[in-house]
mmCIF file of C-alpha atoms and ligand atoms in Angstrom:
data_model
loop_
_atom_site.group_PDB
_atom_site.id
_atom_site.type_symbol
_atom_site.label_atom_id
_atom_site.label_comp_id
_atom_site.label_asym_id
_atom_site.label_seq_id
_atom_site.Cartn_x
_atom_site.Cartn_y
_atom_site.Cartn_z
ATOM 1 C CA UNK Z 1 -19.280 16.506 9.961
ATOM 2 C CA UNK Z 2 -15.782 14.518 9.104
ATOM 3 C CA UNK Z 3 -13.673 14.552 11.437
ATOM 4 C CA UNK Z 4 -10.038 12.510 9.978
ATOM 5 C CA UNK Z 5 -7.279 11.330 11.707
ATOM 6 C CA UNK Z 6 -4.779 9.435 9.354
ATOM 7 C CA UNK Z 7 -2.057 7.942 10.879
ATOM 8 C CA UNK Z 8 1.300 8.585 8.765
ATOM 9 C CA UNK Z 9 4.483 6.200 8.116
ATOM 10 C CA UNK Z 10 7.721 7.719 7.419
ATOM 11 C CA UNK Z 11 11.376 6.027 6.757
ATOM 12 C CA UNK Z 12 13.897 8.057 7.550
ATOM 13 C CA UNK Z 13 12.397 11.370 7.514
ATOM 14 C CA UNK Z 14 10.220 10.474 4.684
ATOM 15 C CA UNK Z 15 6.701 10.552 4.480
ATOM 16 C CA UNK Z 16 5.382 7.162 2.652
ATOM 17 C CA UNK Z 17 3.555 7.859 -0.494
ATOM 18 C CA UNK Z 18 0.671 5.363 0.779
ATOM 19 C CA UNK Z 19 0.413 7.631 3.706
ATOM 20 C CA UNK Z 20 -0.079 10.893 1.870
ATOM 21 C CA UNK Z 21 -2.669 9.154 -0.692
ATOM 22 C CA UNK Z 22 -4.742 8.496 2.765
ATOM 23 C CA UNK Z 23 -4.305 12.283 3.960
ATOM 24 C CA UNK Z 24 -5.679 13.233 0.262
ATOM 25 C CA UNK Z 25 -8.431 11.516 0.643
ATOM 26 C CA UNK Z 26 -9.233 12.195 3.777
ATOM 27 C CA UNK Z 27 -9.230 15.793 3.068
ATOM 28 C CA UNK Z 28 -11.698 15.080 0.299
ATOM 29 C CA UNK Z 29 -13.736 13.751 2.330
ATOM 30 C CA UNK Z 30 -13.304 16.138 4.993
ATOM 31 C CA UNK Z 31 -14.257 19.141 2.555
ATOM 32 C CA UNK Z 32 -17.214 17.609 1.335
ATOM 33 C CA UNK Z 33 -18.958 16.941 4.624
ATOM 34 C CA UNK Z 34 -17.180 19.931 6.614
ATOM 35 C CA UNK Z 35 -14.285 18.853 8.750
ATOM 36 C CA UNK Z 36 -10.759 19.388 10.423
ATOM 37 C CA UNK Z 37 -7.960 16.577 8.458
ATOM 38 C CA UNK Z 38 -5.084 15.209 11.554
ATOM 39 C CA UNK Z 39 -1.967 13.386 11.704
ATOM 40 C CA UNK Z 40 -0.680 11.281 14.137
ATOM 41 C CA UNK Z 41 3.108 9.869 13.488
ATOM 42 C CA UNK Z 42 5.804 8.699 14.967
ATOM 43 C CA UNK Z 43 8.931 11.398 14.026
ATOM 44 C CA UNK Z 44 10.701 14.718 15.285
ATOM 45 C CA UNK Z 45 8.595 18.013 15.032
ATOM 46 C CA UNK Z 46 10.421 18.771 12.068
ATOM 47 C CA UNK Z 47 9.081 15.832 10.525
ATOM 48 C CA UNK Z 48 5.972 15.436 11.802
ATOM 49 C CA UNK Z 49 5.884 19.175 10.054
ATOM 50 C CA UNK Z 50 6.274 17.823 6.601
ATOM 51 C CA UNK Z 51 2.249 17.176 6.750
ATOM 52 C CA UNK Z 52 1.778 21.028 7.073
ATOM 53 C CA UNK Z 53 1.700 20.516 2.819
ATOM 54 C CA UNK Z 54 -1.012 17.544 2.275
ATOM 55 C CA UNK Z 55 -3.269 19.597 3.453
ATOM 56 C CA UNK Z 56 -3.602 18.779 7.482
ATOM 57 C CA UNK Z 57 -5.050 20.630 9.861
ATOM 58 C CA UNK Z 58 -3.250 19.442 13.082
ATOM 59 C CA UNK Z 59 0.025 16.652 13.688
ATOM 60 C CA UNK Z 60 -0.211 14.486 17.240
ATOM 61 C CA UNK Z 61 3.816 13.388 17.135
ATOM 62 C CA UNK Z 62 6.006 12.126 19.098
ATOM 63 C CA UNK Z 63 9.820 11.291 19.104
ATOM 64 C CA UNK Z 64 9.993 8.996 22.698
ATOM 65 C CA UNK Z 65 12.592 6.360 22.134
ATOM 66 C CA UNK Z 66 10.175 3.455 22.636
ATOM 67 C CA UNK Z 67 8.772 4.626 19.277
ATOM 68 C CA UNK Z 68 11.618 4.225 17.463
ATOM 69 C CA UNK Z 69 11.101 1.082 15.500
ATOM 70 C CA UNK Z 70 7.612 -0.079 15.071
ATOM 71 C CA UNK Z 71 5.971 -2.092 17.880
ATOM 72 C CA UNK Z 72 2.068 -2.711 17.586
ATOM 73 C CA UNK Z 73 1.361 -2.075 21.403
ATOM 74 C CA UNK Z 74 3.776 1.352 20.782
ATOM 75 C CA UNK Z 75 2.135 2.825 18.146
ATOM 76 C CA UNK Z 76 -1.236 1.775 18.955
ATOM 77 C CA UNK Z 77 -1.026 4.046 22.422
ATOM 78 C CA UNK Z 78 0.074 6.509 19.819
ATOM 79 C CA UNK Z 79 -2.682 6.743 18.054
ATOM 80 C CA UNK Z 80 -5.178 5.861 20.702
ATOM 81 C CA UNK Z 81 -3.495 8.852 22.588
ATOM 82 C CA UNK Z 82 -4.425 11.247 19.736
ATOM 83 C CA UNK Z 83 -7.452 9.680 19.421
ATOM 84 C CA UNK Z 84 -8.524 10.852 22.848
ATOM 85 C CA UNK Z 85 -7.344 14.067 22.157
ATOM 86 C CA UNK Z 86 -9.008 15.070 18.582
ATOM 87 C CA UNK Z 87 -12.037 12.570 19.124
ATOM 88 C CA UNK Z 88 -12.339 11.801 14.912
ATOM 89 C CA UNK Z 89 -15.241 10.408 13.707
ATOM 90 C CA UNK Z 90 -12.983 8.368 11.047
ATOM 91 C CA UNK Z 91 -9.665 6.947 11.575
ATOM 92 C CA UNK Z 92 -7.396 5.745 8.065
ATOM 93 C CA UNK Z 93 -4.399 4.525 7.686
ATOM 94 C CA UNK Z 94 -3.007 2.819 4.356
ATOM 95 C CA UNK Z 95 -3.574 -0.945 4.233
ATOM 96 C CA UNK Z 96 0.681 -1.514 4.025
ATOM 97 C CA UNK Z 97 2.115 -3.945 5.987
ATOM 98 C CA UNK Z 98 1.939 -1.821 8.988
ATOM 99 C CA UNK Z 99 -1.188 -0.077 8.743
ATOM 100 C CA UNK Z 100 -2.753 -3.661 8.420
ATOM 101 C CA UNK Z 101 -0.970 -4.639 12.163
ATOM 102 C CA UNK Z 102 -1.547 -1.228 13.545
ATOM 103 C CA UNK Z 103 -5.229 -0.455 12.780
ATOM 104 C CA UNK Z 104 -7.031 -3.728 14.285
ATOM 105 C CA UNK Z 105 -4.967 -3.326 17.557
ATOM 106 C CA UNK Z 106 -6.301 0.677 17.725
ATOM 107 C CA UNK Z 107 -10.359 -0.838 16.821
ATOM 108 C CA UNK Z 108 -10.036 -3.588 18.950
ATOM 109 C CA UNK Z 109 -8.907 -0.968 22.118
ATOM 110 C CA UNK Z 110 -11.460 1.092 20.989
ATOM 111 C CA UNK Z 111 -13.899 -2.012 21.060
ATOM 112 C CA UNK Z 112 -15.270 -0.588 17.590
ATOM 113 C CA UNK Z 113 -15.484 -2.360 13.817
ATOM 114 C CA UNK Z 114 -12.689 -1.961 11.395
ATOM 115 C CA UNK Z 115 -12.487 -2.656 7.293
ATOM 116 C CA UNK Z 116 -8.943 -3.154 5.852
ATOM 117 C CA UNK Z 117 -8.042 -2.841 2.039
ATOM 118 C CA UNK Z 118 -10.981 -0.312 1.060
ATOM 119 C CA UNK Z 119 -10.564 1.269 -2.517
ATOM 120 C CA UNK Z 120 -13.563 3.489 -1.904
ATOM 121 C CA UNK Z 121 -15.494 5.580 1.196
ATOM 122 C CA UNK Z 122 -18.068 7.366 0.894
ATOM 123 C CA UNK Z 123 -21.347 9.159 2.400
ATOM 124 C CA UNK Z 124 -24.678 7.525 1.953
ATOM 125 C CA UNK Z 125 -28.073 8.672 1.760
ATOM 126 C CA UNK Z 126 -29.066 7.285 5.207
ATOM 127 C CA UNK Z 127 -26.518 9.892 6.249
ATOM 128 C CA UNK Z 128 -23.368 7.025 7.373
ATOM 129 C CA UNK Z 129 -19.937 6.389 5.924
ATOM 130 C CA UNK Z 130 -19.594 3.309 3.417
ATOM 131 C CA UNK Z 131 -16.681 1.586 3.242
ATOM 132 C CA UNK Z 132 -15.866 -0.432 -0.153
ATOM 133 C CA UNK Z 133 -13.804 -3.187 0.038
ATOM 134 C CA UNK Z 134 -12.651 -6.168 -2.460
ATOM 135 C CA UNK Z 135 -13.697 -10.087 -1.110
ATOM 136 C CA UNK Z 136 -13.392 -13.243 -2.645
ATOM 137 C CA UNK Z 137 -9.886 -12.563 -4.172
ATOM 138 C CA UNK Z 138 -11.053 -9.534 -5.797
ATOM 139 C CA UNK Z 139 -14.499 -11.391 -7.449
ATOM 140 C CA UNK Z 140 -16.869 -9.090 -5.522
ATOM 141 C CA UNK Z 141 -16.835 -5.744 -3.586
ATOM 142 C CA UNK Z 142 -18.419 -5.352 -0.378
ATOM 143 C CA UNK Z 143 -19.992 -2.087 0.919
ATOM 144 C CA UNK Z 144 -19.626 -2.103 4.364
ATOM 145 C CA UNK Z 145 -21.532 -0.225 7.069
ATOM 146 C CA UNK Z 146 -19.267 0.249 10.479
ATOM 147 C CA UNK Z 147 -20.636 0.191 13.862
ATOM 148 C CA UNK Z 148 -19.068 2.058 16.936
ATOM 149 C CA UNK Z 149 -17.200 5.565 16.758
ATOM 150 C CA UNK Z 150 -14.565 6.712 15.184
ATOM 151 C CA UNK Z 151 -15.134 4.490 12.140
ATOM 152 C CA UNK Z 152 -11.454 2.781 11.717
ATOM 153 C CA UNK Z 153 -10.280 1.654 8.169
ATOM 154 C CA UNK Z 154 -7.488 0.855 5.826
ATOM 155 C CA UNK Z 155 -6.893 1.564 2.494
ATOM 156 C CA UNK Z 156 -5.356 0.275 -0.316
ATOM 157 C CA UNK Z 157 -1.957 2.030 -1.665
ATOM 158 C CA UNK Z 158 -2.335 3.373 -5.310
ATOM 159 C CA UNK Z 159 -6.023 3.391 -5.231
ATOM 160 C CA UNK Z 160 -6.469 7.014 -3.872
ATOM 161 C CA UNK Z 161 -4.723 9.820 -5.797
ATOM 162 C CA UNK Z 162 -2.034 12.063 -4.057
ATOM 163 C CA UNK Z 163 -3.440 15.590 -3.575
ATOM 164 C CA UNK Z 164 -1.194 19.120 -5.231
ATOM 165 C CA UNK Z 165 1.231 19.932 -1.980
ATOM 166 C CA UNK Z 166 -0.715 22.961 -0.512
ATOM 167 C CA UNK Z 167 0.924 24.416 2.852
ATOM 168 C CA UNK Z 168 -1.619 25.193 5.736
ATOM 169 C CA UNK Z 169 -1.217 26.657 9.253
ATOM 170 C CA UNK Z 170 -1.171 23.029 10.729
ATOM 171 C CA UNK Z 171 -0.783 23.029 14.895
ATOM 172 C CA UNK Z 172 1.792 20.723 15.980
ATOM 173 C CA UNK Z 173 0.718 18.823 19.222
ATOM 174 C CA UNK Z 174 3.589 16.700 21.168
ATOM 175 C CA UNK Z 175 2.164 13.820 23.167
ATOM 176 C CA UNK Z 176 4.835 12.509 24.667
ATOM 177 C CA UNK Z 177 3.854 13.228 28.112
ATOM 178 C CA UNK Z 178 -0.112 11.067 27.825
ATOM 179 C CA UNK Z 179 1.331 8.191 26.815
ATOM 180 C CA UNK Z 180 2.094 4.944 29.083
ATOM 181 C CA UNK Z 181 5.322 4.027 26.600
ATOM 182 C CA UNK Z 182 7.100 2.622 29.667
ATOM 183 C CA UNK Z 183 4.768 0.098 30.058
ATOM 184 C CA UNK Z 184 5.192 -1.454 26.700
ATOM 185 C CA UNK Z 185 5.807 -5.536 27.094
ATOM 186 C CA UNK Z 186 7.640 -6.081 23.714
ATOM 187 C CA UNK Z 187 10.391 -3.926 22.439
ATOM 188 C CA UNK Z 188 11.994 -4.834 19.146
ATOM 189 C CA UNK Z 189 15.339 -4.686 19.736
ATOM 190 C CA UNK Z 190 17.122 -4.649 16.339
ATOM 191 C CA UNK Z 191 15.750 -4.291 12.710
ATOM 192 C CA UNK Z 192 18.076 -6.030 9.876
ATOM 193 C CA UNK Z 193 17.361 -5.044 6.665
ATOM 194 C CA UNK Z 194 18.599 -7.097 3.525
ATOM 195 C CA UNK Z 195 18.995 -4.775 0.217
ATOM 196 C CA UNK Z 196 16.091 -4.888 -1.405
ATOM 197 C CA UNK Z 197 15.126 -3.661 -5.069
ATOM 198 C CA UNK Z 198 15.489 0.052 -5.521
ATOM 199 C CA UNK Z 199 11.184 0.420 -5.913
ATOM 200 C CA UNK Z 200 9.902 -1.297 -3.369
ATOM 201 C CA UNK Z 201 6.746 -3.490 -4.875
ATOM 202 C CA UNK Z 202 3.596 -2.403 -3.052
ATOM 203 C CA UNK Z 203 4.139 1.143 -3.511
ATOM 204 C CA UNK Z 204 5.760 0.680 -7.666
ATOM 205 C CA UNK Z 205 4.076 2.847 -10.083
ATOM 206 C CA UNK Z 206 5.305 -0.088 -13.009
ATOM 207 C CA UNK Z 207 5.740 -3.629 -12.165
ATOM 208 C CA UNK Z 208 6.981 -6.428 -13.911
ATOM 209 C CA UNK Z 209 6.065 -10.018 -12.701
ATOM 210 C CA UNK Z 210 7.117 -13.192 -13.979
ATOM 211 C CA UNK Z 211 5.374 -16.691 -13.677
ATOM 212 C CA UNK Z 212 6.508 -20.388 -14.600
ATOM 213 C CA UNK Z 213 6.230 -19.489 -18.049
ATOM 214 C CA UNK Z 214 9.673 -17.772 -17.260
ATOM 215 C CA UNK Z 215 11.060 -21.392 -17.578
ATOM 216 C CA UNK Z 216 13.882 -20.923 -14.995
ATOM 217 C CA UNK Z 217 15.569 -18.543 -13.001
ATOM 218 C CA UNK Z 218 18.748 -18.043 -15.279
ATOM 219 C CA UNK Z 219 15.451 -16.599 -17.447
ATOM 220 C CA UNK Z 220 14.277 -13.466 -14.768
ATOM 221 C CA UNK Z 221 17.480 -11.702 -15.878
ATOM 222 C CA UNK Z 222 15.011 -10.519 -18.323
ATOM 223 C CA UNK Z 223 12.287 -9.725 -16.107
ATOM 224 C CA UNK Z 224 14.821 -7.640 -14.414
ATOM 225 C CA UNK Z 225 16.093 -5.999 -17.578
ATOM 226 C CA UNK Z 226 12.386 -4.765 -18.668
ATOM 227 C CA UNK Z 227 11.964 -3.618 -15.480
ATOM 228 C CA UNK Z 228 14.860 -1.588 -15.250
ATOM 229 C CA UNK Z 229 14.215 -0.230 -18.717
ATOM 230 C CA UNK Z 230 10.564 1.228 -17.339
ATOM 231 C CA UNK Z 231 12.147 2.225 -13.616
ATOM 232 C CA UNK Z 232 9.942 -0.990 -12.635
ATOM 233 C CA UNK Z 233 9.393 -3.297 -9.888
ATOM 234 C CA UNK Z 234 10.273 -6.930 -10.384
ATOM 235 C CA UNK Z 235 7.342 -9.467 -8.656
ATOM 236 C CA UNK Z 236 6.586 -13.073 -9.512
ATOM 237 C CA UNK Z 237 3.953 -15.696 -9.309
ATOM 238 C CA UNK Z 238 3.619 -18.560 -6.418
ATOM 239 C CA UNK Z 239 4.501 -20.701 -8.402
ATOM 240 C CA UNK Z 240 8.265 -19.184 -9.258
ATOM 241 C CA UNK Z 241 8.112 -18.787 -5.327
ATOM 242 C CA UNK Z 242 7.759 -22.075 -4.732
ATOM 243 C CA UNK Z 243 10.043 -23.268 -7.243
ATOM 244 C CA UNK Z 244 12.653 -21.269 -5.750
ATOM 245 C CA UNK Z 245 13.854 -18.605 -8.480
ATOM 246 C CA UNK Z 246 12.695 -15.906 -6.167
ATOM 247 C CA UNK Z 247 12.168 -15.195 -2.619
ATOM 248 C CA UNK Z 248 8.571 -14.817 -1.586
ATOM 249 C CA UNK Z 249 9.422 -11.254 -0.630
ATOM 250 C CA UNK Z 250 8.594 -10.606 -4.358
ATOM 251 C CA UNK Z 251 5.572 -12.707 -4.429
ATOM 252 C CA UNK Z 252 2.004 -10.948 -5.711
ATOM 253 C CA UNK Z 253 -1.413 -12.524 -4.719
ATOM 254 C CA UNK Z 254 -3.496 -13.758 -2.061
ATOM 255 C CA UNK Z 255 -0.393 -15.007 -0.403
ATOM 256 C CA UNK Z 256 1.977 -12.345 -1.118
ATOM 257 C CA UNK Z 257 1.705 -8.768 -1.781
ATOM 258 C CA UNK Z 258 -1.513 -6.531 -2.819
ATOM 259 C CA UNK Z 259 -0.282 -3.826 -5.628
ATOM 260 C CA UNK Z 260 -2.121 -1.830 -7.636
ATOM 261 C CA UNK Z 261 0.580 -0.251 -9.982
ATOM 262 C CA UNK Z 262 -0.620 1.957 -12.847
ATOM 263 C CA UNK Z 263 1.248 -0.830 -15.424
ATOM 264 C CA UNK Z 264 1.667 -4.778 -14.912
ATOM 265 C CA UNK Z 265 3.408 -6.620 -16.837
ATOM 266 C CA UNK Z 266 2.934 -10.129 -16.309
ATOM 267 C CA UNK Z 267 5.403 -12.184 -18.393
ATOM 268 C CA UNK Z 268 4.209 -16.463 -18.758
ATOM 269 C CA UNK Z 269 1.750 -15.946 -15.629
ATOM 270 C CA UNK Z 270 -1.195 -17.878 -16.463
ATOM 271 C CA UNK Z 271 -3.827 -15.798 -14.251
ATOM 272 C CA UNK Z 272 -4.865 -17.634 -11.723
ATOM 273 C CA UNK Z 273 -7.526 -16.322 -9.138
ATOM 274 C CA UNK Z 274 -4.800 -16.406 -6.824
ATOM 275 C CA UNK Z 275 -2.494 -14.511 -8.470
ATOM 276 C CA UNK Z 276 -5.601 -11.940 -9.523
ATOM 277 C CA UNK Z 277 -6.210 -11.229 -5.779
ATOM 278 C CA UNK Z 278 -3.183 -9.266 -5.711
ATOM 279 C CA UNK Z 279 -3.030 -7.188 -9.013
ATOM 280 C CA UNK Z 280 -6.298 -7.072 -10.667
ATOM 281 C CA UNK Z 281 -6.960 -3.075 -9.330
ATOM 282 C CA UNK Z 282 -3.615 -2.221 -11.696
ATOM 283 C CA UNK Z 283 -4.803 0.308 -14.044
ATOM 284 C CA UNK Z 284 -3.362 -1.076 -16.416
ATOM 285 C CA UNK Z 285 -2.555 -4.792 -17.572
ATOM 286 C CA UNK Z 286 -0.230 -6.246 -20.379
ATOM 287 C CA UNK Z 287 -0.296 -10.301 -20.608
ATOM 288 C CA UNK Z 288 2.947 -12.048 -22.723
ATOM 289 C CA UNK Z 289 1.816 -15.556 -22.756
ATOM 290 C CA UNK Z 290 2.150 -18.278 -25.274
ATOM 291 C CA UNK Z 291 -1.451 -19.627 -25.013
ATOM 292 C CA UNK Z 292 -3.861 -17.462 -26.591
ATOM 293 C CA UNK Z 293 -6.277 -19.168 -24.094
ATOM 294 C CA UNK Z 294 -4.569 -18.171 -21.126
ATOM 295 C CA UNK Z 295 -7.143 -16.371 -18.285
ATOM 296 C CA UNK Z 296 -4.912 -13.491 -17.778
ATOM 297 C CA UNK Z 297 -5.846 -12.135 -21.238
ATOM 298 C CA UNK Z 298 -9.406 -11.807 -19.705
ATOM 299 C CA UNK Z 299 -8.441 -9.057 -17.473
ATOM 300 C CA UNK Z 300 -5.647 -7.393 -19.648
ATOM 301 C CA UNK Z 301 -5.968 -4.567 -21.326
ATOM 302 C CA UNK Z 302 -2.893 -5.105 -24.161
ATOM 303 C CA UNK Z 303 -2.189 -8.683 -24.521
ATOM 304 C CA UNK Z 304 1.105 -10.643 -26.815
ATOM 305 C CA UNK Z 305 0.344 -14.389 -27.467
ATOM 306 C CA UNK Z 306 4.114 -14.843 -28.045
ATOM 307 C CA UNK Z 307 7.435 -16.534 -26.000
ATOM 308 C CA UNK Z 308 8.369 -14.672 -23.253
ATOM 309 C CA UNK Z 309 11.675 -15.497 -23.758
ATOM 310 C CA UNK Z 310 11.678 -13.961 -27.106
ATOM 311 C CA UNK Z 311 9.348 -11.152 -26.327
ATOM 312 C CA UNK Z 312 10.921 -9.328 -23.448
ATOM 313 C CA UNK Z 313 14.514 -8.705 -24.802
ATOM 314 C CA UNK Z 314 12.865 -6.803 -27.933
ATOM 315 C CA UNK Z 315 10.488 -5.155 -25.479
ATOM 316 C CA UNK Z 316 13.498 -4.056 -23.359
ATOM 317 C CA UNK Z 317 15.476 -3.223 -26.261
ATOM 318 C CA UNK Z 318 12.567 -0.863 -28.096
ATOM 319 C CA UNK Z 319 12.067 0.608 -24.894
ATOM 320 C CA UNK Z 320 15.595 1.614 -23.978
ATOM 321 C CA UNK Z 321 15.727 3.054 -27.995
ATOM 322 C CA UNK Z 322 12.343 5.080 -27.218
ATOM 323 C CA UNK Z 323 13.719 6.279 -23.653
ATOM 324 C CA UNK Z 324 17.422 7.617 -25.424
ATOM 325 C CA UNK Z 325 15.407 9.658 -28.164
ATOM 326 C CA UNK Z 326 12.870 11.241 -25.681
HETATM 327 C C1 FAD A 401 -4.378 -20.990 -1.083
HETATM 328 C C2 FAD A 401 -3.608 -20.606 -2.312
HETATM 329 C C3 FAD A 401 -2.957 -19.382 -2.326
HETATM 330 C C4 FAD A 401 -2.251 -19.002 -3.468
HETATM 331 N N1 FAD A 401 -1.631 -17.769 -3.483
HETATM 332 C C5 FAD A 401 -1.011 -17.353 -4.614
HETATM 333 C C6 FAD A 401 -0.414 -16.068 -4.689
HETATM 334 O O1 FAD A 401 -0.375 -15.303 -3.727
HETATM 335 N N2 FAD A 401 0.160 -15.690 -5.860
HETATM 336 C C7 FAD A 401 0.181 -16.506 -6.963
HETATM 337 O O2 FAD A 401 0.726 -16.099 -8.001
HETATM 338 N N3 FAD A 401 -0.367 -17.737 -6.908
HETATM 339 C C8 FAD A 401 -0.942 -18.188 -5.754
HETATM 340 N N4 FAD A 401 -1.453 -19.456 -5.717
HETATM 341 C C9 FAD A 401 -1.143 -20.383 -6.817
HETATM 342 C C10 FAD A 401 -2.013 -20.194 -8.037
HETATM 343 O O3 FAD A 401 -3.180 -20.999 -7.908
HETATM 344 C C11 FAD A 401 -1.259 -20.638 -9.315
HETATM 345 O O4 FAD A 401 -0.823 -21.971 -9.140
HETATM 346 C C12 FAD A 401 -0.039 -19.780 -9.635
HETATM 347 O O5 FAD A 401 -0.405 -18.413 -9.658
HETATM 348 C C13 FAD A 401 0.478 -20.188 -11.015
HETATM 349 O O6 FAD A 401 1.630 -19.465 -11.298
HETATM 350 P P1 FAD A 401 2.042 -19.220 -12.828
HETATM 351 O O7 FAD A 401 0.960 -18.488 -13.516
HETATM 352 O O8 FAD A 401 3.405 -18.629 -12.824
HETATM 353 O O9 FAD A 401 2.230 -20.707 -13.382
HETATM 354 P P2 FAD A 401 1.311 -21.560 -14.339
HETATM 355 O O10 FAD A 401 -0.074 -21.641 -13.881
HETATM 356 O O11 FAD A 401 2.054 -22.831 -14.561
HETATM 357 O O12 FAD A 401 1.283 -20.725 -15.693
HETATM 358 C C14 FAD A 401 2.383 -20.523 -16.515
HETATM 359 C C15 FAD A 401 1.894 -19.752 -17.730
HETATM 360 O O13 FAD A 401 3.000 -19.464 -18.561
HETATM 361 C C16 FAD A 401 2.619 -19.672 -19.909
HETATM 362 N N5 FAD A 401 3.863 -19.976 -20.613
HETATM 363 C C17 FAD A 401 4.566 -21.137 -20.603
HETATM 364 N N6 FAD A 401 5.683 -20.991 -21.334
HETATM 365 C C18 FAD A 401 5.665 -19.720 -21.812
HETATM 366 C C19 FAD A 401 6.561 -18.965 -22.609
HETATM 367 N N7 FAD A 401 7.708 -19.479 -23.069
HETATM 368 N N8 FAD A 401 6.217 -17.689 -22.910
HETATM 369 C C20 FAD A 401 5.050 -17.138 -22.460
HETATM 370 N N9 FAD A 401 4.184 -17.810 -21.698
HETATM 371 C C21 FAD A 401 4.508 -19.078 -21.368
HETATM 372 C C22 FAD A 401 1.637 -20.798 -19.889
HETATM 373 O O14 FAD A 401 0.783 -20.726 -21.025
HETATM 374 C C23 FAD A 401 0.875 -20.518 -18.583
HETATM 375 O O15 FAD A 401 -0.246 -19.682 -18.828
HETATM 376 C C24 FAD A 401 -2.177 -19.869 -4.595
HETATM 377 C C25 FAD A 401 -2.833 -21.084 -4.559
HETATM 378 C C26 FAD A 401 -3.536 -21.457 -3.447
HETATM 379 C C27 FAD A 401 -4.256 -22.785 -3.428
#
């Protein structure tokens, strides 16, 4: 029996792609074993309704002030409120930048194990749940055997695919009225948001990353361009971070963002470990790098030993001439 309860993000009345890849697979998993799929989110009824089509059997909302903007010790009593009520066996959330806050706060209330950034879960012969998850900067994958009930984990955005929309008769539950909100001990008081690129980068079907081998910022103008050309997100390497040519916002690796885009395109990144950690589950991988020797050409799967420089505008250009005649 599997049991799900998948916490869900929304922005502004929309449900987060990362969050509906988790519901998906929690309903696979849920049909397989037998077993009811629920949401918990922050959000209006009417949005908190918008589940009713990824396949969920019942929504724990609620729209009290204090859960307005994101708070750990908020959201946790949310979903440790619905939780109590719908007693899961499993509890997901994606592995964003909340879901990674949110998730050890909920186990460690619980006082049960967690596993963050799985790209797999499954059922086991010795009849318990198996969590797979990527260590040593994406070298090895552990299988991981939780302790304690419900089972908490995260997973990793673009890993799991997004189920066909299918409406069900999904029960809305308000719980509002269980939860100690008032007794919250940090509010965030204001949220300022800077304008950011029109994809955002962890949840960017294409991105297009440039390293050192860029030569200089005056150079990502091309990065950009290529990216815009394939509806892209733009990321970079450390090393460009560090240099200064981009905020770390855009930085992918150990030290900056996971992704796991269906295209990369890294443009003069040489492939360090590092910089693997964050992209090697892309599904697919094109290198541009001048040294045919380069590691990143060990994990791509279309490679150009050429000048990035020179490379990108014809790229951009052949691209924009394929888009106009399709
Ligand atoms: C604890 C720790 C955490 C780290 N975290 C991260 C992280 O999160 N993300 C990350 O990216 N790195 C991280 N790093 C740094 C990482 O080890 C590398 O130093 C970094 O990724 C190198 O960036 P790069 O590939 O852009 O530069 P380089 O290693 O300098 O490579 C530049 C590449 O460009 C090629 N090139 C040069 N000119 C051209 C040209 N004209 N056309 C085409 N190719 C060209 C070169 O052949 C070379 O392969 C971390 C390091 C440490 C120690």
């Amino acid at each position: 029996m599997a049991n799900i309860l998948v916490f869900v993000e929304q922005r502004e009345g929309n449900l987060k792609r990362f969050s509906l890849e988790a519901l998906s697979e929690a309903r696979r998993l849920a049909d397989a074993q037998g077993g009811k799929v629920a949401a918990v989110m922050a959000g209006s009824a009417e949005i908190a309704g918008r589940c009713t089509f990824q396949g969920t059997d019942c929504i724990y909302y609620s729209n009290h002030p204090a859960l307005s903007q994101y708070s750990t010790e908020g959201y946790s009593e949310l979903v440790v409120g619905s939780i109590r009520n719908f007693q899961p066996d499993i509890v997901l959330a994606a592995a964003s930048a909340m879901g990674k806050d949110l998730l050890p706060r909920v186990a460690a209330r619980l006082d049960v194990a967690l596993a963050q950034d799985c790209t797999g879960i499954s059922w086991n012969s010795d009849s318990s749940w198996e969590f797979i998850r990527p260590i040593f900067a994406g070298k090895a994958f552990a299988v991981v055997q939780l302790v304690g009930v419900p089972q908490v984990a995260t997973l990793r955005p673009n890993v799991f695919p997004v189920l066909e929309p299918v409406k069900r008769a999904a029960e809305l539950i308000v719980l509002d009225e269980e939860l100690k909100l008032d007794e919250i001990r940090a509010r965030v008081r204001e949220v300022q948001k800077f304008s950011g690129q029109a994809v955002e980068l962890t949840e960017a079907d294409i991105i297009v990353s440039g390293g050192r081998g860029m030569k200089g910022p005056e150079n990502f103008r091309m990065v950009q361009e290529l990216a815009e050309s394939l509806g892209a997100a733009v990321g970079a390497s450390r090393a460009v971070v560090d240099a200064g040519w981009m905020e770390h916002r855009f930085q992918v690796g150990q030290t900056g963002k996971t992704v796991a885009p269906s295209l990369y395109v890294a443009c003069g990144i040489s492939g360090a470990i590092q910089h693997l950690a964050g992209m090697s589950s892309s599904k697919y991988i094109i290198a541009i790098n001048k040294d045919p020797e380069a590691p990143i050409f060990k994990i791509a799967d279309y490679g150009i030993v050429g000048d990035s420089l020179q490379v990108l505008p014809l790229l951009s250009k052949e691209i924009k001439k394929f888009r106009q005649n399709t």
